[in-house]
């Protein structure tokens, strides 16, 4: 199991290595997902879903959310400026590439439930609660819970990290954006779990 966990993270880091700007994004990402999962596990609605195994798999597989970016051309993935609409359509395919790749493995190993979660996260972490996300325009709880958790974690880290096209936002600014988009972009329960765990998020952000 330890070898499996190390190999999964190594594959995620390999994909991330194509974009030197992301720093320790994967390390923060999995911590944010773990924090939200732990908070949801205390609530009646999720207590039977987010058990110890679910939390462990969430921590293990969330770094694979962008694994599909290995299939995106450098001219788009590494472009320093804003993407054109055509380029963005290509970029959006990283969700499909990652999801389909992991699904092909999951189908052949149906007992490896962590592969199913990895697939769901890769495919759905850019979906939105209002159906305006991609790649499939899923709405509400049609989006797997792991994808809804990863969506918030990914956006929070993007907001609070410096990129070539933007400065990093302070936690308070990122918080306002997440709260404002609760129910449209993000699952309100996941946003509430974030609000109950802000101190933990801020500590991870200092990585």
mmCIF file of N, CA, C and O in Angstrom, residues 25-125:
data_model
loop_
_atom_site.group_PDB
_atom_site.id
_atom_site.type_symbol
_atom_site.label_atom_id
_atom_site.label_comp_id
_atom_site.label_asym_id
_atom_site.label_seq_id
_atom_site.Cartn_x
_atom_site.Cartn_y
_atom_site.Cartn_z
ATOM 1 N N UNK A 25 1.498 22.748 -5.228
ATOM 2 C CA UNK A 25 0.041 22.729 -5.389
ATOM 3 C C UNK A 25 -0.554 21.390 -4.977
ATOM 4 O O UNK A 25 -1.568 21.343 -4.282
ATOM 5 N N UNK A 26 0.065 20.296 -5.384
ATOM 6 C CA UNK A 26 -0.508 18.984 -5.094
ATOM 7 C C UNK A 26 -0.523 18.709 -3.596
ATOM 8 O O UNK A 26 -1.484 18.130 -3.079
ATOM 9 N N UNK A 27 0.542 19.104 -2.925
ATOM 10 C CA UNK A 27 0.601 18.891 -1.481
ATOM 11 C C UNK A 27 -0.497 19.670 -0.766
ATOM 12 O O UNK A 27 -1.166 19.161 0.133
ATOM 13 N N UNK A 28 -0.695 20.911 -1.184
ATOM 14 C CA UNK A 28 -1.759 21.714 -0.568
ATOM 15 C C UNK A 28 -3.129 21.172 -0.953
ATOM 16 O O UNK A 28 -4.040 21.109 -0.116
ATOM 17 N N UNK A 29 -3.272 20.791 -2.194
ATOM 18 C CA UNK A 29 -4.557 20.297 -2.690
ATOM 19 C C UNK A 29 -5.065 19.118 -1.857
ATOM 20 O O UNK A 29 -6.214 19.089 -1.421
ATOM 21 N N UNK A 30 -4.205 18.148 -1.623
ATOM 22 C CA UNK A 30 -4.661 16.977 -0.887
ATOM 23 C C UNK A 30 -4.944 17.304 0.572
ATOM 24 O O UNK A 30 -5.834 16.709 1.190
ATOM 25 N N UNK A 31 -4.207 18.275 1.129
ATOM 26 C CA UNK A 31 -4.486 18.692 2.502
ATOM 27 C C UNK A 31 -5.830 19.405 2.594
ATOM 28 O O UNK A 31 -6.600 19.173 3.529
ATOM 29 N N UNK A 32 -6.115 20.276 1.635
ATOM 30 C CA UNK A 32 -7.407 20.971 1.640
ATOM 31 C C UNK A 32 -8.562 19.967 1.524
ATOM 32 O O UNK A 32 -9.576 20.083 2.220
ATOM 33 N N UNK A 33 -8.399 18.983 0.649
ATOM 34 C CA UNK A 33 -9.440 17.963 0.495
ATOM 35 C C UNK A 33 -9.617 17.169 1.786
ATOM 36 O O UNK A 33 -10.745 16.862 2.194
ATOM 37 N N UNK A 34 -8.505 16.825 2.416
ATOM 38 C CA UNK A 34 -8.581 16.083 3.675
ATOM 39 C C UNK A 34 -9.316 16.888 4.741
ATOM 40 O O UNK A 34 -10.172 16.352 5.454
ATOM 41 N N UNK A 35 -9.012 18.178 4.829
ATOM 42 C CA UNK A 35 -9.640 19.036 5.840
ATOM 43 C C UNK A 35 -11.149 19.110 5.627
ATOM 44 O O UNK A 35 -11.936 18.964 6.577
ATOM 45 N N UNK A 36 -11.567 19.338 4.392
ATOM 46 C CA UNK A 36 -13.002 19.423 4.098
ATOM 47 C C UNK A 36 -13.677 18.089 4.371
ATOM 48 O O UNK A 36 -14.774 18.033 4.962
ATOM 49 N N UNK A 37 -13.032 16.999 3.965
ATOM 50 C CA UNK A 37 -13.607 15.683 4.210
ATOM 51 C C UNK A 37 -13.785 15.394 5.686
ATOM 52 O O UNK A 37 -14.818 14.858 6.108
ATOM 53 N N UNK A 38 -12.814 15.749 6.486
ATOM 54 C CA UNK A 38 -12.916 15.532 7.929
ATOM 55 C C UNK A 38 -14.062 16.315 8.536
ATOM 56 O O UNK A 38 -14.762 15.827 9.426
ATOM 57 N N UNK A 39 -14.268 17.539 8.062
ATOM 58 C CA UNK A 39 -15.361 18.348 8.580
ATOM 59 C C UNK A 39 -16.711 17.776 8.162
ATOM 60 O O UNK A 39 -17.640 17.679 8.974
ATOM 61 N N UNK A 40 -16.837 17.361 6.914
ATOM 62 C CA UNK A 40 -18.094 16.776 6.450
ATOM 63 C C UNK A 40 -18.415 15.483 7.191
ATOM 64 O O UNK A 40 -19.595 15.166 7.425
ATOM 65 N N UNK A 41 -17.393 14.746 7.581
ATOM 66 C CA UNK A 41 -17.597 13.472 8.265
ATOM 67 C C UNK A 41 -18.267 13.642 9.625
ATOM 68 O O UNK A 41 -18.821 12.682 10.169
ATOM 69 N N UNK A 42 -18.249 14.842 10.159
ATOM 70 C CA UNK A 42 -18.878 15.089 11.463
ATOM 71 C C UNK A 42 -20.372 15.363 11.338
ATOM 72 O O UNK A 42 -21.045 15.500 12.350
ATOM 73 N N UNK A 43 -20.886 15.433 10.123
ATOM 74 C CA UNK A 43 -22.275 15.830 9.896
ATOM 75 C C UNK A 43 -23.133 14.631 9.527
ATOM 76 O O UNK A 43 -22.697 13.735 8.812
ATOM 77 N N UNK A 44 -24.360 14.652 10.014
ATOM 78 C CA UNK A 44 -25.262 13.515 9.811
ATOM 79 C C UNK A 44 -25.419 13.164 8.334
ATOM 80 O O UNK A 44 -25.466 11.978 7.971
ATOM 81 N N UNK A 45 -25.499 14.169 7.476
ATOM 82 C CA UNK A 45 -25.742 13.940 6.046
ATOM 83 C C UNK A 45 -24.619 13.133 5.410
ATOM 84 O O UNK A 45 -24.855 12.383 4.453
ATOM 85 N N UNK A 46 -23.401 13.280 5.916
ATOM 86 C CA UNK A 46 -22.243 12.679 5.258
ATOM 87 C C UNK A 46 -21.541 11.628 6.103
ATOM 88 O O UNK A 46 -20.598 11.000 5.622
ATOM 89 N N UNK A 47 -21.998 11.425 7.336
ATOM 90 C CA UNK A 47 -21.271 10.546 8.248
ATOM 91 C C UNK A 47 -21.104 9.131 7.688
ATOM 92 O O UNK A 47 -20.077 8.483 7.892
ATOM 93 N N UNK A 48 -22.126 8.642 6.968
ATOM 94 C CA UNK A 48 -22.058 7.287 6.430
ATOM 95 C C UNK A 48 -21.317 7.226 5.090
ATOM 96 O O UNK A 48 -21.036 6.135 4.589
ATOM 97 N N UNK A 49 -21.026 8.379 4.525
ATOM 98 C CA UNK A 49 -20.326 8.426 3.239
ATOM 99 C C UNK A 49 -18.840 8.676 3.443
ATOM 100 O O UNK A 49 -17.988 7.939 2.942
ATOM 101 N N UNK A 50 -18.549 9.719 4.209
ATOM 102 C CA UNK A 50 -17.150 10.120 4.404
ATOM 103 C C UNK A 50 -16.605 9.425 5.645
ATOM 104 O O UNK A 50 -16.439 10.032 6.707
ATOM 105 N N UNK A 51 -16.356 8.130 5.498
ATOM 106 C CA UNK A 51 -15.763 7.371 6.594
ATOM 107 C C UNK A 51 -14.238 7.423 6.469
ATOM 108 O O UNK A 51 -13.689 8.150 5.640
ATOM 109 N N UNK A 52 -13.559 6.654 7.274
ATOM 110 C CA UNK A 52 -12.105 6.687 7.270
ATOM 111 C C UNK A 52 -11.509 6.291 5.930
ATOM 112 O O UNK A 52 -10.543 6.899 5.463
ATOM 113 N N UNK A 53 -12.090 5.279 5.295
ATOM 114 C CA UNK A 53 -11.572 4.831 4.002
ATOM 115 C C UNK A 53 -11.780 5.904 2.936
ATOM 116 O O UNK A 53 -10.885 6.151 2.112
ATOM 117 N N UNK A 54 -12.949 6.532 2.955
ATOM 118 C CA UNK A 54 -13.229 7.588 1.980
ATOM 119 C C UNK A 54 -12.229 8.725 2.133
ATOM 120 O O UNK A 54 -11.679 9.226 1.150
ATOM 121 N N UNK A 55 -11.990 9.118 3.371
ATOM 122 C CA UNK A 55 -11.051 10.205 3.620
ATOM 123 C C UNK A 55 -9.647 9.870 3.154
ATOM 124 O O UNK A 55 -8.953 10.711 2.576
ATOM 125 N N UNK A 56 -9.229 8.632 3.401
ATOM 126 C CA UNK A 56 -7.890 8.203 2.983
ATOM 127 C C UNK A 56 -7.775 8.201 1.458
ATOM 128 O O UNK A 56 -6.753 8.619 0.896
ATOM 129 N N UNK A 57 -8.823 7.732 0.780
ATOM 130 C CA UNK A 57 -8.799 7.708 -0.676
ATOM 131 C C UNK A 57 -8.838 9.123 -1.254
ATOM 132 O O UNK A 57 -8.197 9.394 -2.278
ATOM 133 N N UNK A 58 -9.572 10.004 -0.614
ATOM 134 C CA UNK A 58 -9.636 11.394 -1.063
ATOM 135 C C UNK A 58 -8.250 12.037 -0.996
ATOM 136 O O UNK A 58 -7.812 12.722 -1.931
ATOM 137 N N UNK A 59 -7.568 11.805 0.093
ATOM 138 C CA UNK A 59 -6.203 12.334 0.267
ATOM 139 C C UNK A 59 -5.259 11.731 -0.766
ATOM 140 O O UNK A 59 -4.404 12.428 -1.331
ATOM 141 N N UNK A 60 -5.427 10.438 -1.031
ATOM 142 C CA UNK A 60 -4.541 9.723 -1.941
ATOM 143 C C UNK A 60 -4.738 10.135 -3.387
ATOM 144 O O UNK A 60 -3.761 10.323 -4.130
ATOM 145 N N UNK A 61 -5.990 10.294 -3.814
ATOM 146 C CA UNK A 61 -6.284 10.448 -5.236
ATOM 147 C C UNK A 61 -6.455 11.893 -5.704
ATOM 148 O O UNK A 61 -6.328 12.153 -6.904
ATOM 149 N N UNK A 62 -6.718 12.821 -4.805
ATOM 150 C CA UNK A 62 -6.947 14.201 -5.244
ATOM 151 C C UNK A 62 -5.761 14.795 -6.006
ATOM 152 O O UNK A 62 -5.979 15.629 -6.912
ATOM 153 N N UNK A 63 -4.500 14.412 -5.712
ATOM 154 C CA UNK A 63 -3.397 14.953 -6.522
ATOM 155 C C UNK A 63 -3.450 14.571 -7.994
ATOM 156 O O UNK A 63 -2.758 15.176 -8.816
ATOM 157 N N UNK A 64 -4.278 13.585 -8.351
ATOM 158 C CA UNK A 64 -4.386 13.166 -9.747
ATOM 159 C C UNK A 64 -5.406 13.988 -10.527
ATOM 160 O O UNK A 64 -5.671 13.686 -11.701
ATOM 161 N N UNK A 65 -5.952 15.036 -9.922
ATOM 162 C CA UNK A 65 -7.043 15.770 -10.564
ATOM 163 C C UNK A 65 -6.665 16.332 -11.931
ATOM 164 O O UNK A 65 -7.491 16.381 -12.833
ATOM 165 N N UNK A 66 -5.420 16.739 -12.103
ATOM 166 C CA UNK A 66 -4.987 17.334 -13.378
ATOM 167 C C UNK A 66 -4.089 16.418 -14.190
ATOM 168 O O UNK A 66 -3.343 16.884 -15.062
ATOM 169 N N UNK A 67 -4.157 15.116 -13.950
ATOM 170 C CA UNK A 67 -3.275 14.182 -14.640
ATOM 171 C C UNK A 67 -3.454 14.262 -16.156
ATOM 172 O O UNK A 67 -2.525 14.029 -16.928
ATOM 173 N N UNK A 68 -4.636 14.649 -16.598
ATOM 174 C CA UNK A 68 -4.913 14.751 -18.032
ATOM 175 C C UNK A 68 -4.166 15.863 -18.728
ATOM 176 O O UNK A 68 -4.112 15.906 -19.973
ATOM 177 N N UNK A 69 -3.553 16.754 -17.970
ATOM 178 C CA UNK A 69 -2.800 17.849 -18.596
ATOM 179 C C UNK A 69 -1.560 17.358 -19.331
ATOM 180 O O UNK A 69 -0.981 18.110 -20.120
ATOM 181 N N UNK A 70 -1.169 16.114 -19.103
ATOM 182 C CA UNK A 70 -0.043 15.571 -19.873
ATOM 183 C C UNK A 70 -0.384 15.522 -21.355
ATOM 184 O O UNK A 70 0.520 15.473 -22.198
ATOM 185 N N UNK A 71 -1.667 15.543 -21.691
ATOM 186 C CA UNK A 71 -2.088 15.486 -23.086
ATOM 187 C C UNK A 71 -2.375 16.835 -23.709
ATOM 188 O O UNK A 71 -2.815 16.891 -24.865
ATOM 189 N N UNK A 72 -2.128 17.920 -22.986
ATOM 190 C CA UNK A 72 -2.379 19.263 -23.502
ATOM 191 C C UNK A 72 -1.079 19.832 -24.095
ATOM 192 O O UNK A 72 -0.036 19.777 -23.450
ATOM 193 N N UNK A 73 -1.124 20.383 -25.293
ATOM 194 C CA UNK A 73 0.096 20.918 -25.924
ATOM 195 C C UNK A 73 0.752 22.006 -25.072
ATOM 196 O O UNK A 73 0.071 22.805 -24.427
ATOM 197 N N UNK A 74 2.075 22.039 -25.092
ATOM 198 C CA UNK A 74 2.815 23.045 -24.331
ATOM 199 C C UNK A 74 2.409 24.467 -24.714
ATOM 200 O O UNK A 74 2.400 25.359 -23.873
ATOM 201 N N UNK A 75 2.111 24.675 -25.983
ATOM 202 C CA UNK A 75 1.767 26.020 -26.451
ATOM 203 C C UNK A 75 0.542 26.565 -25.737
ATOM 204 O O UNK A 75 0.373 27.788 -25.621
ATOM 205 N N UNK A 76 -0.299 25.671 -25.248
ATOM 206 C CA UNK A 76 -1.502 26.077 -24.513
ATOM 207 C C UNK A 76 -1.269 25.981 -23.014
ATOM 208 O O UNK A 76 -1.538 26.925 -22.268
ATOM 209 N N UNK A 77 -0.732 24.848 -22.568
ATOM 210 C CA UNK A 77 -0.538 24.631 -21.141
ATOM 211 C C UNK A 77 0.403 25.669 -20.530
ATOM 212 O O UNK A 77 0.182 26.139 -19.405
ATOM 213 N N UNK A 78 1.435 26.040 -21.266
ATOM 214 C CA UNK A 78 2.458 26.933 -20.731
ATOM 215 C C UNK A 78 2.328 28.366 -21.251
ATOM 216 O O UNK A 78 3.229 29.181 -21.044
ATOM 217 N N UNK A 79 1.237 28.680 -21.905
ATOM 218 C CA UNK A 79 1.048 30.025 -22.441
ATOM 219 C C UNK A 79 1.015 31.033 -21.293
ATOM 220 O O UNK A 79 0.246 30.883 -20.341
ATOM 221 N N UNK A 80 1.835 32.083 -21.351
ATOM 222 C CA UNK A 80 1.902 33.041 -20.235
ATOM 223 C C UNK A 80 0.697 33.970 -20.128
ATOM 224 O O UNK A 80 0.406 34.489 -19.066
ATOM 225 N N UNK A 81 -0.003 34.177 -21.218
ATOM 226 C CA UNK A 81 -1.144 35.095 -21.205
ATOM 227 C C UNK A 81 -2.470 34.355 -21.174
ATOM 228 O O UNK A 81 -2.536 33.140 -20.999
ATOM 229 N N UNK A 82 -3.530 35.118 -21.359
ATOM 230 C CA UNK A 82 -4.875 34.549 -21.346
ATOM 231 C C UNK A 82 -5.102 33.679 -22.572
ATOM 232 O O UNK A 82 -4.672 34.013 -23.677
ATOM 233 N N UNK A 83 -5.775 32.565 -22.380
ATOM 234 C CA UNK A 83 -6.073 31.665 -23.489
ATOM 235 C C UNK A 83 -7.197 32.225 -24.351
ATOM 236 O O UNK A 83 -8.122 32.868 -23.846
ATOM 237 N N UNK A 84 -7.106 31.972 -25.648
ATOM 238 C CA UNK A 84 -8.225 32.296 -26.524
ATOM 239 C C UNK A 84 -9.356 31.302 -26.246
ATOM 240 O O UNK A 84 -9.155 30.275 -25.579
ATOM 241 N N UNK A 85 -10.528 31.588 -26.773
ATOM 242 C CA UNK A 85 -11.652 30.675 -26.560
ATOM 243 C C UNK A 85 -11.359 29.298 -27.152
ATOM 244 O O UNK A 85 -11.734 28.267 -26.578
ATOM 245 N N UNK A 86 -10.671 29.279 -28.288
ATOM 246 C CA UNK A 86 -10.330 28.004 -28.915
ATOM 247 C C UNK A 86 -9.315 27.238 -28.068
ATOM 248 O O UNK A 86 -9.425 26.018 -27.885
ATOM 249 N N UNK A 87 -8.332 27.965 -27.536
ATOM 250 C CA UNK A 87 -7.325 27.329 -26.693
ATOM 251 C C UNK A 87 -7.945 26.809 -25.400
ATOM 252 O O UNK A 87 -7.577 25.740 -24.908
ATOM 253 N N UNK A 88 -8.900 27.548 -24.868
ATOM 254 C CA UNK A 88 -9.545 27.114 -23.629
ATOM 255 C C UNK A 88 -10.339 25.833 -23.842
ATOM 256 O O UNK A 88 -10.406 24.975 -22.956
ATOM 257 N N UNK A 89 -10.946 25.694 -25.032
ATOM 258 C CA UNK A 89 -11.670 24.463 -25.331
ATOM 259 C C UNK A 89 -10.725 23.274 -25.323
ATOM 260 O O UNK A 89 -11.075 22.182 -24.877
ATOM 261 N N UNK A 90 -9.501 23.479 -25.821
ATOM 262 C CA UNK A 90 -8.502 22.408 -25.777
ATOM 263 C C UNK A 90 -8.093 22.128 -24.333
ATOM 264 O O UNK A 90 -8.000 20.973 -23.906
ATOM 265 N N UNK A 91 -7.863 23.195 -23.561
ATOM 266 C CA UNK A 91 -7.465 23.033 -22.166
ATOM 267 C C UNK A 91 -8.500 22.245 -21.378
ATOM 268 O O UNK A 91 -8.160 21.407 -20.523
ATOM 269 N N UNK A 92 -9.761 22.497 -21.649
ATOM 270 C CA UNK A 92 -10.829 21.818 -20.918
ATOM 271 C C UNK A 92 -10.799 20.301 -21.113
ATOM 272 O O UNK A 92 -11.322 19.554 -20.285
ATOM 273 N N UNK A 93 -10.152 19.866 -22.184
ATOM 274 C CA UNK A 93 -10.100 18.433 -22.456
ATOM 275 C C UNK A 93 -9.231 17.672 -21.464
ATOM 276 O O UNK A 93 -9.248 16.439 -21.439
ATOM 277 N N UNK A 94 -8.468 18.382 -20.611
ATOM 278 C CA UNK A 94 -7.653 17.652 -19.637
ATOM 279 C C UNK A 94 -8.520 16.852 -18.680
ATOM 280 O O UNK A 94 -8.099 15.818 -18.172
ATOM 281 N N UNK A 95 -9.738 17.306 -18.444
ATOM 282 C CA UNK A 95 -10.650 16.554 -17.570
ATOM 283 C C UNK A 95 -11.054 15.232 -18.220
ATOM 284 O O UNK A 95 -11.086 14.191 -17.560
ATOM 285 N N UNK A 96 -11.341 15.289 -19.508
ATOM 286 C CA UNK A 96 -11.741 14.085 -20.242
ATOM 287 C C UNK A 96 -10.564 13.131 -20.382
ATOM 288 O O UNK A 96 -10.695 11.916 -20.152
ATOM 289 N N UNK A 97 -9.401 13.665 -20.743
ATOM 290 C CA UNK A 97 -8.214 12.820 -20.897
ATOM 291 C C UNK A 97 -7.867 12.112 -19.595
ATOM 292 O O UNK A 97 -7.587 10.903 -19.587
ATOM 293 N N UNK A 98 -7.881 12.859 -18.499
ATOM 294 C CA UNK A 98 -7.576 12.254 -17.207
ATOM 295 C C UNK A 98 -8.626 11.248 -16.785
ATOM 296 O O UNK A 98 -8.296 10.134 -16.339
ATOM 297 N N UNK A 99 -9.891 11.632 -16.924
ATOM 298 C CA UNK A 99 -10.975 10.744 -16.516
ATOM 299 C C UNK A 99 -11.005 9.457 -17.307
ATOM 300 O O UNK A 99 -11.174 8.365 -16.754
ATOM 301 N N UNK A 100 -10.839 9.555 -18.613
ATOM 302 C CA UNK A 100 -10.882 8.360 -19.454
ATOM 303 C C UNK A 100 -9.684 7.449 -19.212
ATOM 304 O O UNK A 100 -9.822 6.221 -19.230
ATOM 305 N N UNK A 101 -8.530 8.039 -18.996
ATOM 306 C CA UNK A 101 -7.338 7.230 -18.720
ATOM 307 C C UNK A 101 -7.503 6.439 -17.430
ATOM 308 O O UNK A 101 -7.239 5.222 -17.382
ATOM 309 N N UNK A 102 -7.939 7.118 -16.387
ATOM 310 C CA UNK A 102 -8.116 6.438 -15.102
ATOM 311 C C UNK A 102 -9.273 5.448 -15.154
ATOM 312 O O UNK A 102 -9.233 4.403 -14.505
ATOM 313 N N UNK A 103 -10.303 5.766 -15.943
ATOM 314 C CA UNK A 103 -11.431 4.845 -16.073
ATOM 315 C C UNK A 103 -11.007 3.557 -16.750
ATOM 316 O O UNK A 103 -11.468 2.467 -16.381
ATOM 317 N N UNK A 104 -10.130 3.656 -17.725
ATOM 318 C CA UNK A 104 -9.657 2.453 -18.422
ATOM 319 C C UNK A 104 -8.952 1.509 -17.458
ATOM 320 O O UNK A 104 -9.079 0.283 -17.553
ATOM 321 N N UNK A 105 -8.236 2.076 -16.509
ATOM 322 C CA UNK A 105 -7.567 1.255 -15.500
ATOM 323 C C UNK A 105 -8.588 0.720 -14.498
ATOM 324 O O UNK A 105 -8.551 -0.450 -14.106
ATOM 325 N N UNK A 106 -9.526 1.587 -14.087
ATOM 326 C CA UNK A 106 -10.529 1.188 -13.092
ATOM 327 C C UNK A 106 -11.404 0.046 -13.593
ATOM 328 O O UNK A 106 -11.765 -0.849 -12.823
ATOM 329 N N UNK A 107 -11.748 0.059 -14.870
ATOM 330 C CA UNK A 107 -12.588 -0.998 -15.443
ATOM 331 C C UNK A 107 -11.906 -2.352 -15.331
ATOM 332 O O UNK A 107 -12.544 -3.378 -15.081
ATOM 333 N N UNK A 108 -10.606 -2.366 -15.509
ATOM 334 C CA UNK A 108 -9.859 -3.618 -15.439
ATOM 335 C C UNK A 108 -9.521 -4.038 -14.020
ATOM 336 O O UNK A 108 -9.049 -5.157 -13.795
ATOM 337 N N UNK A 109 -9.741 -3.139 -13.059
ATOM 338 C CA UNK A 109 -9.454 -3.447 -11.656
ATOM 339 C C UNK A 109 -10.620 -2.940 -10.799
ATOM 340 O O UNK A 109 -10.478 -1.997 -10.022
ATOM 341 N N UNK A 110 -11.792 -3.575 -10.941
ATOM 342 C CA UNK A 110 -13.006 -3.086 -10.273
ATOM 343 C C UNK A 110 -12.928 -3.088 -8.759
ATOM 344 O O UNK A 110 -13.695 -2.375 -8.100
ATOM 345 N N UNK A 111 -12.038 -3.861 -8.186
ATOM 346 C CA UNK A 111 -11.915 -3.891 -6.724
ATOM 347 C C UNK A 111 -11.083 -2.731 -6.190
ATOM 348 O O UNK A 111 -11.085 -2.477 -4.982
ATOM 349 N N UNK A 112 -10.391 -2.045 -7.056
ATOM 350 C CA UNK A 112 -9.558 -0.908 -6.638
ATOM 351 C C UNK A 112 -10.422 0.353 -6.631
ATOM 352 O O UNK A 112 -10.413 1.138 -7.581
ATOM 353 N N UNK A 113 -11.166 0.538 -5.552
ATOM 354 C CA UNK A 113 -12.126 1.651 -5.496
ATOM 355 C C UNK A 113 -11.435 3.010 -5.544
ATOM 356 O O UNK A 113 -12.050 3.996 -5.965
ATOM 357 N N UNK A 114 -10.169 3.070 -5.148
ATOM 358 C CA UNK A 114 -9.474 4.357 -5.202
ATOM 359 C C UNK A 114 -9.339 4.836 -6.640
ATOM 360 O O UNK A 114 -9.315 6.044 -6.904
ATOM 361 N N UNK A 115 -9.275 3.910 -7.599
ATOM 362 C CA UNK A 115 -9.191 4.304 -9.003
ATOM 363 C C UNK A 115 -10.493 4.941 -9.470
ATOM 364 O O UNK A 115 -10.481 5.872 -10.285
ATOM 365 N N UNK A 116 -11.614 4.468 -8.944
ATOM 366 C CA UNK A 116 -12.895 5.059 -9.304
ATOM 367 C C UNK A 116 -12.990 6.496 -8.785
ATOM 368 O O UNK A 116 -13.488 7.390 -9.476
ATOM 369 N N UNK A 117 -12.511 6.717 -7.560
ATOM 370 C CA UNK A 117 -12.516 8.075 -7.030
ATOM 371 C C UNK A 117 -11.557 8.963 -7.812
ATOM 372 O O UNK A 117 -11.881 10.121 -8.117
ATOM 373 N N UNK A 118 -10.377 8.460 -8.144
ATOM 374 C CA UNK A 118 -9.421 9.234 -8.935
ATOM 375 C C UNK A 118 -10.036 9.642 -10.265
ATOM 376 O O UNK A 118 -9.888 10.784 -10.717
ATOM 377 N N UNK A 119 -10.723 8.709 -10.904
ATOM 378 C CA UNK A 119 -11.407 9.002 -12.172
ATOM 379 C C UNK A 119 -12.450 10.099 -11.991
ATOM 380 O O UNK A 119 -12.529 11.053 -12.769
ATOM 381 N N UNK A 120 -13.271 9.965 -10.949
ATOM 382 C CA UNK A 120 -14.339 10.941 -10.710
ATOM 383 C C UNK A 120 -13.777 12.335 -10.444
ATOM 384 O O UNK A 120 -14.316 13.338 -10.923
ATOM 385 N N UNK A 121 -12.698 12.406 -9.691
ATOM 386 C CA UNK A 121 -12.090 13.706 -9.392
ATOM 387 C C UNK A 121 -11.514 14.325 -10.663
ATOM 388 O O UNK A 121 -11.731 15.511 -10.947
ATOM 389 N N UNK A 122 -10.777 13.532 -11.431
ATOM 390 C CA UNK A 122 -10.178 14.053 -12.662
ATOM 391 C C UNK A 122 -11.252 14.550 -13.625
ATOM 392 O O UNK A 122 -11.085 15.596 -14.267
ATOM 393 N N UNK A 123 -12.355 13.820 -13.720
ATOM 394 C CA UNK A 123 -13.396 14.146 -14.685
ATOM 395 C C UNK A 123 -14.297 15.299 -14.234
ATOM 396 O O UNK A 123 -14.787 16.073 -15.068
ATOM 397 N N UNK A 124 -14.497 15.461 -12.925
ATOM 398 C CA UNK A 124 -15.571 16.358 -12.474
ATOM 399 C C UNK A 124 -15.128 17.554 -11.642
ATOM 400 O O UNK A 124 -15.967 18.322 -11.191
ATOM 401 N N UNK A 125 -13.820 17.779 -11.442
ATOM 402 C CA UNK A 125 -13.425 18.869 -10.544
ATOM 403 C C UNK A 125 -13.626 20.253 -11.154
ATOM 404 O O UNK A 125 -13.448 21.260 -10.469
#
